[in-house]
Coordinates of C-alpha atoms and ligand atoms in Angstrom, one line a residue:
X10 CA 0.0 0.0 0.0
X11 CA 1.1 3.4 -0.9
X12 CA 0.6 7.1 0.1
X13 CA 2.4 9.5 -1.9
X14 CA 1.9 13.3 -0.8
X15 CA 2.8 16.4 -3.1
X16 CA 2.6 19.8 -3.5
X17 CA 3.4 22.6 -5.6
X18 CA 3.6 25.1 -2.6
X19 CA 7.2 26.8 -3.4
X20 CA 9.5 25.6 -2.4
X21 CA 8.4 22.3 -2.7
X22 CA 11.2 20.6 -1.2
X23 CA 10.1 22.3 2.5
X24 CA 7.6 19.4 2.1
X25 CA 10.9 17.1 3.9
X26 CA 10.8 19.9 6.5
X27 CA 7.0 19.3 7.3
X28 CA 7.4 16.0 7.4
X29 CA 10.6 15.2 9.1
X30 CA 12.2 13.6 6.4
X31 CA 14.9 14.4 4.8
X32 CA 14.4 14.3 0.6
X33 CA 17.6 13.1 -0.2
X34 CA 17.1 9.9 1.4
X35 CA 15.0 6.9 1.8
X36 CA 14.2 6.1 5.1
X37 CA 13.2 2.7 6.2
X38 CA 11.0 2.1 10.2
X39 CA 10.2 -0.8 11.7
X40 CA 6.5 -1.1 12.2
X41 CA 4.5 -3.7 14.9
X42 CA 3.0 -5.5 11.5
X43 CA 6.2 -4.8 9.3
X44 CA 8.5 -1.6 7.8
X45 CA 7.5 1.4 6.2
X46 CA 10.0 3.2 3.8
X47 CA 9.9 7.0 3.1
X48 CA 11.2 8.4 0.1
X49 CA 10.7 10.9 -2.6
X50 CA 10.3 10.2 -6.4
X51 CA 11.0 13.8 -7.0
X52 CA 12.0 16.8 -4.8
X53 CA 12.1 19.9 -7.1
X54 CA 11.3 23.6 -6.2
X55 CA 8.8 23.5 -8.2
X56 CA 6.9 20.2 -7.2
X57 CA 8.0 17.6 -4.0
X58 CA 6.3 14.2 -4.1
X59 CA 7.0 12.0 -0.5
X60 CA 6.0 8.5 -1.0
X61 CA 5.0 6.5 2.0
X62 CA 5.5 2.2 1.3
X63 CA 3.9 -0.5 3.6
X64 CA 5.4 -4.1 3.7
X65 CA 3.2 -5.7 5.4
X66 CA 4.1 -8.9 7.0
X67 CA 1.3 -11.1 6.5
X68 CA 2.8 -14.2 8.0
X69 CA 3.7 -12.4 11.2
X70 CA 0.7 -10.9 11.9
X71 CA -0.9 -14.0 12.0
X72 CA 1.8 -15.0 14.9
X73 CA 1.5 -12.0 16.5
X74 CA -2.2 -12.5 17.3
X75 CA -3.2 -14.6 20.0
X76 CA -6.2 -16.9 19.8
X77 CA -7.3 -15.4 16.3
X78 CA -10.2 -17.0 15.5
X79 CA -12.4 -17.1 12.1
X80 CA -11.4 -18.7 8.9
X81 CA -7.8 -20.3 8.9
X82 CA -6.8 -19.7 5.1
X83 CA -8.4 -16.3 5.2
X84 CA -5.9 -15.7 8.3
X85 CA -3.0 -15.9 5.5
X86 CA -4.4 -14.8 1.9
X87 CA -6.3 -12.1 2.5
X88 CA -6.2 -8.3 1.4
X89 CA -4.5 -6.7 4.8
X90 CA -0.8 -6.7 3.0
X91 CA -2.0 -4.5 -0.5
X92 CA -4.9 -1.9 1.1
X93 CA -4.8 1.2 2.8
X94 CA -6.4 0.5 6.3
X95 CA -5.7 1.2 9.8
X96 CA -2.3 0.1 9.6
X97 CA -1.7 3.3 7.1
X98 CA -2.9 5.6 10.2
X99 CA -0.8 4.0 12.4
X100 CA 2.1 4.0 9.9
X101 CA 1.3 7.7 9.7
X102 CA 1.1 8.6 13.6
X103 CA 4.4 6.7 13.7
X104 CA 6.6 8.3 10.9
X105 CA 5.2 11.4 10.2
X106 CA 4.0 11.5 14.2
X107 CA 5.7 15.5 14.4
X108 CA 3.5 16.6 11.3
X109 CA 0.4 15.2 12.7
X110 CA 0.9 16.8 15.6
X111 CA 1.5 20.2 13.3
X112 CA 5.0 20.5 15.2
X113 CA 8.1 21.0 12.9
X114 CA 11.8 22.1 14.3
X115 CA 12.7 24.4 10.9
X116 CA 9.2 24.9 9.6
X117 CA 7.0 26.2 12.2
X118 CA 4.8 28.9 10.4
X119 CA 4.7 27.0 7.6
X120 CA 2.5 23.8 9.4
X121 CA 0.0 26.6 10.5
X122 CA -0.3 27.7 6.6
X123 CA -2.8 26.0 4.0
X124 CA -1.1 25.0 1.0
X125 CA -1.7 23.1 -1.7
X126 CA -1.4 19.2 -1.2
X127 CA -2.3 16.1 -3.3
X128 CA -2.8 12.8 -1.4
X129 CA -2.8 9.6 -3.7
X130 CA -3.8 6.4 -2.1
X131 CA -3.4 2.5 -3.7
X132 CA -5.1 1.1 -3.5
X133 CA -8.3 1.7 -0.8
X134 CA -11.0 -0.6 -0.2
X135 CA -13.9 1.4 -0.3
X136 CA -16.7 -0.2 1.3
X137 CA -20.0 1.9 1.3
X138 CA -18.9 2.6 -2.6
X139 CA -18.1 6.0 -4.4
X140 CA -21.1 8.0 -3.3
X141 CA -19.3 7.5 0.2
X142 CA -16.0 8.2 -0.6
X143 CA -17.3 11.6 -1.9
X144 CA -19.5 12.1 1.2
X145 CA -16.5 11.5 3.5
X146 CA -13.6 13.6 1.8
X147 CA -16.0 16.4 -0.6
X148 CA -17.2 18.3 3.2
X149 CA -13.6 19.0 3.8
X150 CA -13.2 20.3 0.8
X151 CA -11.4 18.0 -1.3
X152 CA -11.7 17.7 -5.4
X153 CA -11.7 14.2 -5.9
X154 CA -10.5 11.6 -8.6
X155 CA -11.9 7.9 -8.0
X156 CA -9.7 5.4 -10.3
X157 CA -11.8 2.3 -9.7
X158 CA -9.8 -1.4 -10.1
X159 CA -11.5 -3.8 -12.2
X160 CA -12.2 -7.4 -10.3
X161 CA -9.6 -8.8 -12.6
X162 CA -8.5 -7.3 -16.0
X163 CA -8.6 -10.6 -17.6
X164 CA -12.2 -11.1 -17.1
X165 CA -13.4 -7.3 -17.6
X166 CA -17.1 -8.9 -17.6
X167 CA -16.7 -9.4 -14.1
X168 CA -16.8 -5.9 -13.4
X169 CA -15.2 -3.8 -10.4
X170 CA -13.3 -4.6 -7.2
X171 CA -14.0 -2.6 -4.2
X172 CA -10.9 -1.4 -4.5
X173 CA -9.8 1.7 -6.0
X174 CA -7.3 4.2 -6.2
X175 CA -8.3 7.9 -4.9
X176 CA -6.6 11.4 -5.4
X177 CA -7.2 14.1 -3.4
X178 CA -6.5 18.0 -4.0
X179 CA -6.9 20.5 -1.8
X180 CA -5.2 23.9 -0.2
X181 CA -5.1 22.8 3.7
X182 CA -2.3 22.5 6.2
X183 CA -0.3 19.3 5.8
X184 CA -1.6 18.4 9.6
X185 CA -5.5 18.7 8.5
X186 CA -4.3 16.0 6.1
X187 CA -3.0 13.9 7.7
X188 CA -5.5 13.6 10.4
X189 CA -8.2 13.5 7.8
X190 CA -5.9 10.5 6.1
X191 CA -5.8 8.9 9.3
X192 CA -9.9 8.7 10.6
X193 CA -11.2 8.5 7.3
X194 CA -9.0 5.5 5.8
X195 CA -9.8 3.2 8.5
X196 CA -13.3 4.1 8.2
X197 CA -13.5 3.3 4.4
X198 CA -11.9 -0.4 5.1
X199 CA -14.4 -0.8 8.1
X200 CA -12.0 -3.4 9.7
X201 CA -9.2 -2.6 11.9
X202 CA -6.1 -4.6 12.7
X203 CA -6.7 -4.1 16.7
X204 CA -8.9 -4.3 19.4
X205 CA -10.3 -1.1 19.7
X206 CA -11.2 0.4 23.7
X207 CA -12.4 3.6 25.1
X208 CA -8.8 5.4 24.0
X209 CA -10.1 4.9 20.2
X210 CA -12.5 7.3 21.2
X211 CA -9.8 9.8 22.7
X212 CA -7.8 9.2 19.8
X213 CA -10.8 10.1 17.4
X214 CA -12.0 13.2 18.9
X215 CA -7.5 14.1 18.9
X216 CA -7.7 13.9 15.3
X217 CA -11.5 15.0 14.7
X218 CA -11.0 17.9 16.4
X219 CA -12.3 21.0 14.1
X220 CA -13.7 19.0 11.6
X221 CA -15.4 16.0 12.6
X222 CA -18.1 17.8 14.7
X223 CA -19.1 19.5 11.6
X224 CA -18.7 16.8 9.1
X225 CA -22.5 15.8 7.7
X226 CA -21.2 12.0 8.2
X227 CA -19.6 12.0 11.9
X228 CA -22.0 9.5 13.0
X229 CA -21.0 7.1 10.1
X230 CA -17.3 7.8 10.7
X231 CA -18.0 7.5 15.2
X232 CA -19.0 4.0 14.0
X233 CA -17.0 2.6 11.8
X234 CA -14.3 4.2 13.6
X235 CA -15.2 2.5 16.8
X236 CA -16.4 -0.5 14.8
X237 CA -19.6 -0.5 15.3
X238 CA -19.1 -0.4 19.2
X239 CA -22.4 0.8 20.0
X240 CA -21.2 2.4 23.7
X241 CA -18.2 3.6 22.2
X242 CA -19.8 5.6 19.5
X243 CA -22.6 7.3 21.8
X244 CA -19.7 8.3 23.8
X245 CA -18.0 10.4 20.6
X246 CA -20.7 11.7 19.2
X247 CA -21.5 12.8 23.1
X248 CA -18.5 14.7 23.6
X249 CA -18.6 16.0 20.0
X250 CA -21.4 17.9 20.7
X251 CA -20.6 19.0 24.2
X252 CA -17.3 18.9 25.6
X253 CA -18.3 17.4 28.9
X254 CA -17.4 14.1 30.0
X255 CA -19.6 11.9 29.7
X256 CA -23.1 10.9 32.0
X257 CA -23.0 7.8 34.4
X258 CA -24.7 5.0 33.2
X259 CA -28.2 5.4 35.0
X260 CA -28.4 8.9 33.1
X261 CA -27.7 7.6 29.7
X262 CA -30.8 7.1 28.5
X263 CA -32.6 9.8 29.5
X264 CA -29.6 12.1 28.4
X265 CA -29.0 10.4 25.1
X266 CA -33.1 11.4 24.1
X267 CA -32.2 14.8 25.0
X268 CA -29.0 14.7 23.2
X269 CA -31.0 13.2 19.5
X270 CA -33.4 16.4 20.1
X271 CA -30.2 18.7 20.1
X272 CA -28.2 16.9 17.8
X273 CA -31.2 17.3 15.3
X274 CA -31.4 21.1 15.9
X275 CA -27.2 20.9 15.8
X276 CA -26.8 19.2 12.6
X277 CA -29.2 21.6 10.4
X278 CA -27.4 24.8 11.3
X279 CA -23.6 22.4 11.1
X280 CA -24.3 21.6 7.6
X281 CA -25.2 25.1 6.5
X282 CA -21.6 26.0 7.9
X283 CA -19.9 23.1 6.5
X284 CA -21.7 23.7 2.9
X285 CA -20.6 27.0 3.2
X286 CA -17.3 26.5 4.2
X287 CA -16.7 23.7 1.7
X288 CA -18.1 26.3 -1.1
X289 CA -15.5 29.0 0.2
X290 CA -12.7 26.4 0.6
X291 CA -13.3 25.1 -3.2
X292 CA -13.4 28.7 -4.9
X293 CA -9.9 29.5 -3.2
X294 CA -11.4 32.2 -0.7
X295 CA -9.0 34.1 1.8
X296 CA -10.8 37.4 2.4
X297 CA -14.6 37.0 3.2
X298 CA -17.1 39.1 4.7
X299 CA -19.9 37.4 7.1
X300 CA -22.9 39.9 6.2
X301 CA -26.1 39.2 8.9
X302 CA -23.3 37.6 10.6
X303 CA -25.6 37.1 13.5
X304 CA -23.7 36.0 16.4
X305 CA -20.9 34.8 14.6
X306 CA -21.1 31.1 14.5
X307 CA -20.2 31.1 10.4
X308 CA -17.1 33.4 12.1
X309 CA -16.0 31.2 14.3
X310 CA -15.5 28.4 12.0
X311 CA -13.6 31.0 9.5
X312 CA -11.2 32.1 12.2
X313 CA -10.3 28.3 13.1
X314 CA -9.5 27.5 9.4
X315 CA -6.2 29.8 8.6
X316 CA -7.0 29.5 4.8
X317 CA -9.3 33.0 5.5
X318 CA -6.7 35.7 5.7
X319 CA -8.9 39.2 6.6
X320 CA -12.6 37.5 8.0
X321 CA -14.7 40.9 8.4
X322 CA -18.6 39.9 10.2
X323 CA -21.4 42.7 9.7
X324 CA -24.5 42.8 10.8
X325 CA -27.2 45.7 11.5
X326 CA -27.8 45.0 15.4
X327 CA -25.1 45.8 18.0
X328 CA -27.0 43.3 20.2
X329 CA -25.6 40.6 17.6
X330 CA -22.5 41.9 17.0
X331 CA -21.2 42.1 21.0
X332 CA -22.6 38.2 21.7
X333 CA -20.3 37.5 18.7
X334 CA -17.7 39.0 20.1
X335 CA -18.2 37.4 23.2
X336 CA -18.6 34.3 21.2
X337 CA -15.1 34.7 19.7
X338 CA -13.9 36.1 22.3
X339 CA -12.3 38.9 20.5
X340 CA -10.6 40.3 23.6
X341 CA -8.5 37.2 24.5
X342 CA -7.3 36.2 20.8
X343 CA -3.7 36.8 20.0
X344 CA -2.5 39.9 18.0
X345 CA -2.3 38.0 15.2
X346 CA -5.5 36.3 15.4
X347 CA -6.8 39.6 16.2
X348 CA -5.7 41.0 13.0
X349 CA -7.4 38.9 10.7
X350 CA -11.0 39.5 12.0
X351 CA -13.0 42.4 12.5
X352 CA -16.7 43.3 13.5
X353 CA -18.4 45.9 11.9
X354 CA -22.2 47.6 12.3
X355 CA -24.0 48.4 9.4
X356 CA -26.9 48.0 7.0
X357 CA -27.2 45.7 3.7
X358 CA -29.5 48.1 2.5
X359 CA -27.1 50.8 2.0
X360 CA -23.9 51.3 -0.1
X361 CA -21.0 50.4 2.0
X362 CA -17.4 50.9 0.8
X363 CA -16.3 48.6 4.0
X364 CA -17.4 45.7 1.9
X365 CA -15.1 46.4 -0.7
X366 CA -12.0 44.1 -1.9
X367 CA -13.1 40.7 -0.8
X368 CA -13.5 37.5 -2.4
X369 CA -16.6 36.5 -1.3
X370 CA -19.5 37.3 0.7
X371 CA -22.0 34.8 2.4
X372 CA -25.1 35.8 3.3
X373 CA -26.2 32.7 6.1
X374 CA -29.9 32.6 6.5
X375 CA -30.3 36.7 6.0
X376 CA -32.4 37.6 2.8
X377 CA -35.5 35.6 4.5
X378 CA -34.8 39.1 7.1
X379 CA -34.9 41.5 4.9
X380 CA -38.3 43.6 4.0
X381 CA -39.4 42.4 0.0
X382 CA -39.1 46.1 -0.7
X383 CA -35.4 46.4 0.5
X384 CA -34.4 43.3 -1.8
X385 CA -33.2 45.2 -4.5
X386 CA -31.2 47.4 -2.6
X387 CA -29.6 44.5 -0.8
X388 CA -29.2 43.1 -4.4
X389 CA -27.5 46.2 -5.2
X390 CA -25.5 46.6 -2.5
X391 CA -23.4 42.9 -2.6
X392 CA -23.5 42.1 -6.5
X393 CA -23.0 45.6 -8.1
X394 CA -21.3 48.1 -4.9
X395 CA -19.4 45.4 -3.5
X396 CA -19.4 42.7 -6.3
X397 CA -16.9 40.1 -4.8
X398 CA -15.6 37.2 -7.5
X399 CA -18.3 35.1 -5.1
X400 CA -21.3 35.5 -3.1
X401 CA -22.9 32.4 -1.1
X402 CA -26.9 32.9 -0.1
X403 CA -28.6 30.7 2.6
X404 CA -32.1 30.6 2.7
X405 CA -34.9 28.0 4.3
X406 CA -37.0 26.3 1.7
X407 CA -40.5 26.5 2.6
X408 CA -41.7 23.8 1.1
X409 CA -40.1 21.8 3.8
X410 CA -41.8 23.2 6.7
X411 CA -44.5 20.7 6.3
X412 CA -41.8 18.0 7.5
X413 CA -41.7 20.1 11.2
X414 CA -44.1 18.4 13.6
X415 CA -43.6 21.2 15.6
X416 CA -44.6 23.6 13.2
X417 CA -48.3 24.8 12.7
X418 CA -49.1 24.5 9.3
X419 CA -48.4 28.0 7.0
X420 CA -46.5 29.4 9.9
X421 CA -42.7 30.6 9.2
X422 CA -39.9 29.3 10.7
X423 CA -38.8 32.5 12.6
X424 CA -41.1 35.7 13.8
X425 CA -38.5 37.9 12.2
X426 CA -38.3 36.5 9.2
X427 CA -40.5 38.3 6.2
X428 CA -41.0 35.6 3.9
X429 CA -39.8 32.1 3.5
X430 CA -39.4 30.9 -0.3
X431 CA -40.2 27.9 -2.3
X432 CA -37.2 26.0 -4.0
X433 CA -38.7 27.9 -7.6
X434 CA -39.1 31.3 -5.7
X435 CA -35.3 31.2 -4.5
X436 CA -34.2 30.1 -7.7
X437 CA -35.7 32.8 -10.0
X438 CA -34.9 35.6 -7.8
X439 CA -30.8 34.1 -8.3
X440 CA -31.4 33.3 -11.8
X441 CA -32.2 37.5 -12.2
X442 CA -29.8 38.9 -9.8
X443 CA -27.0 36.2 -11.8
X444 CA -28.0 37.6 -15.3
X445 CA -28.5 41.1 -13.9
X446 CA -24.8 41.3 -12.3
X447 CA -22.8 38.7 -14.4
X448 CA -22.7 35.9 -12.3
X449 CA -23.1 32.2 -12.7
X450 CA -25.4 30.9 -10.2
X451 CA -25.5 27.1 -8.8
X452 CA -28.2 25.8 -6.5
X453 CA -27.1 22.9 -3.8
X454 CA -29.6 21.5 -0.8
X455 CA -28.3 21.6 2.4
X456 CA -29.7 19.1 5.1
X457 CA -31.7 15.6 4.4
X458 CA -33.2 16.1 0.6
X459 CA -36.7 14.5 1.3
X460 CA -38.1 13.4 -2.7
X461 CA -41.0 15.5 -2.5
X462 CA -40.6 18.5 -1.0
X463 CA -36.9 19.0 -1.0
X464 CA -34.2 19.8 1.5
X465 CA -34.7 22.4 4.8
X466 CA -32.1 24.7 3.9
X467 CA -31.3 26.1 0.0
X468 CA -28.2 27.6 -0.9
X469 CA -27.2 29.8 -3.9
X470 CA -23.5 29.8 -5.0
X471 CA -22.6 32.8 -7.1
X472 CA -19.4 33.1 -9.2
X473 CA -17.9 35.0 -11.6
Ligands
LIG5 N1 -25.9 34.5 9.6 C1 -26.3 34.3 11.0 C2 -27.5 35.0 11.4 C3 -28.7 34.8 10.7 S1 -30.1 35.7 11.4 C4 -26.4 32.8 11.2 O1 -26.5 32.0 10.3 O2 -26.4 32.4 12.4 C5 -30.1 37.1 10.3 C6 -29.2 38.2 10.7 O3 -29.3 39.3 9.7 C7 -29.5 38.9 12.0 O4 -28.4 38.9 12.8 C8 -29.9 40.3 11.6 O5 -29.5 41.3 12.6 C9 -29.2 40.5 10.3 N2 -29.8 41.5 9.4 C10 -31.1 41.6 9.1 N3 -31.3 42.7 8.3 C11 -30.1 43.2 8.1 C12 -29.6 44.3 7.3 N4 -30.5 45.1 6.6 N5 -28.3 44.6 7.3 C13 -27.5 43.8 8.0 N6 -27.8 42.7 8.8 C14 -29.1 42.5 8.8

């Protein structure tokens, strides 16, 4: 099994610094289920591939564990040696352990920078198929190239193997990388090589943390994670959510009911941020501005993710604008921190030069706010005044409300909010302001999609 990792980020060749190892040579470890070699096929300026090896030692690890039960031929042919699997994350926390931890002796503002990386794996076993590949690696903001392996070339007819080889691009710190690399790989295999106990669960929420909490599949990824270890998996996805430890036994139930009526509310508004952060991520964003930024929970996310160099929240009510202060907690962040982000009062409905000279704007759940009178202004005042290279609208779709119990029928979802749109009212407002202001607009759902009356949230993505 291999892992190369590359990148065009110049020079290339501080790739070795990153990681720890030195380009000019290959490297060989001893691993507990055989070696690992590091080397680079090429180390340029311009572009530095480092190649991670496995050599599994199939023999071995049928010595090496005890009282193995199950199917004794299976114990020695078997696909463990050639796939990436949980031997690839433990390969990874053992020789490239300082870049995982985003610690580097010669490089140490350069872990905390995004840059562009590639990530080829051969060969992965993807069980759950392409659709899940996509749905674990496309949220973090990953462009994707599935090569699937046919069963066997000499009988094409047979079709595909579960396996396949996968390609990953995206601008991100080489430690978000690797600690994707090293949750989601084992997840795709759905097997692991050990006995997994309660430190699995330490150990996923280490390398989850800022992303899996987020991430539209983190139950799917708790449990195949924790292999299906029903406790186990509560327990994550308990402390995911709330970063208390967790309830004595007699409490769980009664805490876990409360917990599925949160986590519903949770996961809505955590897949609007993570649609709009993947959005921002994939259209190479740095400088955004948060307009309606409410109390800042689209901000918080930004700050966390150094990609977004200058992260500028507006919103019309100073009420909003101190809780998401408070909710950053502007006054403790470092200088440098500090100088990245800034809160600012104002009005959609009026020119504003402050929202000048970024790359995007998002507008999260905000329109729905705004009088139907005022909508042109507002239209004027982000696609023509301000006019960033990309503007992201949030809005509920209506036709979903039917799908809230708790909802009377015809009633909005909010007492501020002026009107609520179908999926076809959205869409030709966007289709005019697109055509009116030269952009390109594309439509995604955010939240469950149900076949009839679509998904809760609709989102807008403008570029030009
Ligand atoms: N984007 C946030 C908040 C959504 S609520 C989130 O997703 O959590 C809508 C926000 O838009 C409110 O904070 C409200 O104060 C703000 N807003 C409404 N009309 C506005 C206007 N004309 N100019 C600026 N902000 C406005």
């Amino acid at each position: 099994m291999l892992l190369t990792i590359t990148t065009t980020h110049q020079p290339a060749t501080d790739l070795g610094y990153l990681l720890g190892k030195n380009p000019e040579r290959t490297q060989s470890f001893e691993l507990p289920f055989g070696e690992g070699h590091v080397y680079y096929p090429e180390a340029t300026t311009e572009r530095c591939t480092a190649a991670l090896l496995l050599d599994v030692d199939p023999i071995g690890l049928v010595r090496r564990a005890q009282g193995a039960d199950g199917f004794a031929l299976s114990q020695y042919t078997n696909d463990r040696p050639y796939v990436s699997s949980s031997f690839l994350s433990v390969a990874i926390g053992r020789v490239f352990g300082q870049a995982l931890s985003g610690r580097s002796r010669d490089r140490a503002e350069l872990c905390e920078t995004a840059i562009p990386l590639e990530a080829r794996l051969a060969v992965l076993p993807i069980r759950g198929g392409e659709a899940f590949v996509r749905a674990l690696f496309e949220p973090l903001g990953y462009e994707l190239e599935i090569e699937r392996h046919q069963l066997d070339a000499d009988f094409p007819q047979w079709g595909d193997s579960p396996y396949c080889t996968i390609t990953l691009r995206a601008t991100l710190r080489l430690q978000d990388l690797l600690r994707h690399l090293t949750v989601l790989v084992p997840v795709l295999d759905d097997n692991k090589h050990y006995w997994v106990g309660s430190d699995e669960v330490d150990k996923l929420l280490a390398r989850g943390e800022g992303w899996l909490a987020a991430h539209p599949q983190r139950e799917a990824i708790a449990q195949r994670y924790l292999r299906h270890q029903r406790s186990l998996t509560r327990e994550a996805l308990a402390r995911l959510t709330d970063d208390d430890e967790p309830e004595p036994i007699a409490k769980e139930d009664e805490h876990h009911r409360q917990e599925e009526a949160l986590e519903r509310k949770l996961t809505l508004n955590d897949q609007r941020l993570q649609a709009v952060l993947s959005a921002l991520r994939r259209h190479g964003v740095r400088r955004v501005v948060d307009v309606g930024c409410g109390e800042g929970r689209l901000l918080r996310e930004l700050v966390r993710d150094r990609t977004f160099e200058r992260i500028v929240g507006m919103d019309v009510s100073p009420t909003s604008l101190e809780r998401a202060s408070a909710r950053l907690r502007i006054d403790e962040l470092s200088e440098r921190r500090r100088a990245r982000i800034e809160l600012i009062q104002g009005s959609l409905t009026y020119r504003d030069k402050r929202l000048a000279g970024f790359d995007a704007a998002c507008a999260v759940e905000v329109i729905e706010h705004i009088d139907a009178t005022r909508l042109a202004a507002f239209e004027h005042v982000l696609f023509e005044a301000a006019g960033p290279a990309c503007v992201i609208v949030t809005t509920p779709n209506v036709e979903y409300n039917v799908r809230f119990e708790t909802l009377p029928a015809g009633k909005l979802r909010h007492r501020d909010h002026r009107f609520e749109w179908t999926r076809a009212e959205f869409e030709d407002w966007a289709n005019g302001v697109a055509q009116r202001h030269g952009y390109e607009v594309v439509f995604e759902p955010i939240g469950p999609v149900d076949p009839e009356v679509g998904a809760p949230t609709q989102m807008g993505v403008f570029t030009r």
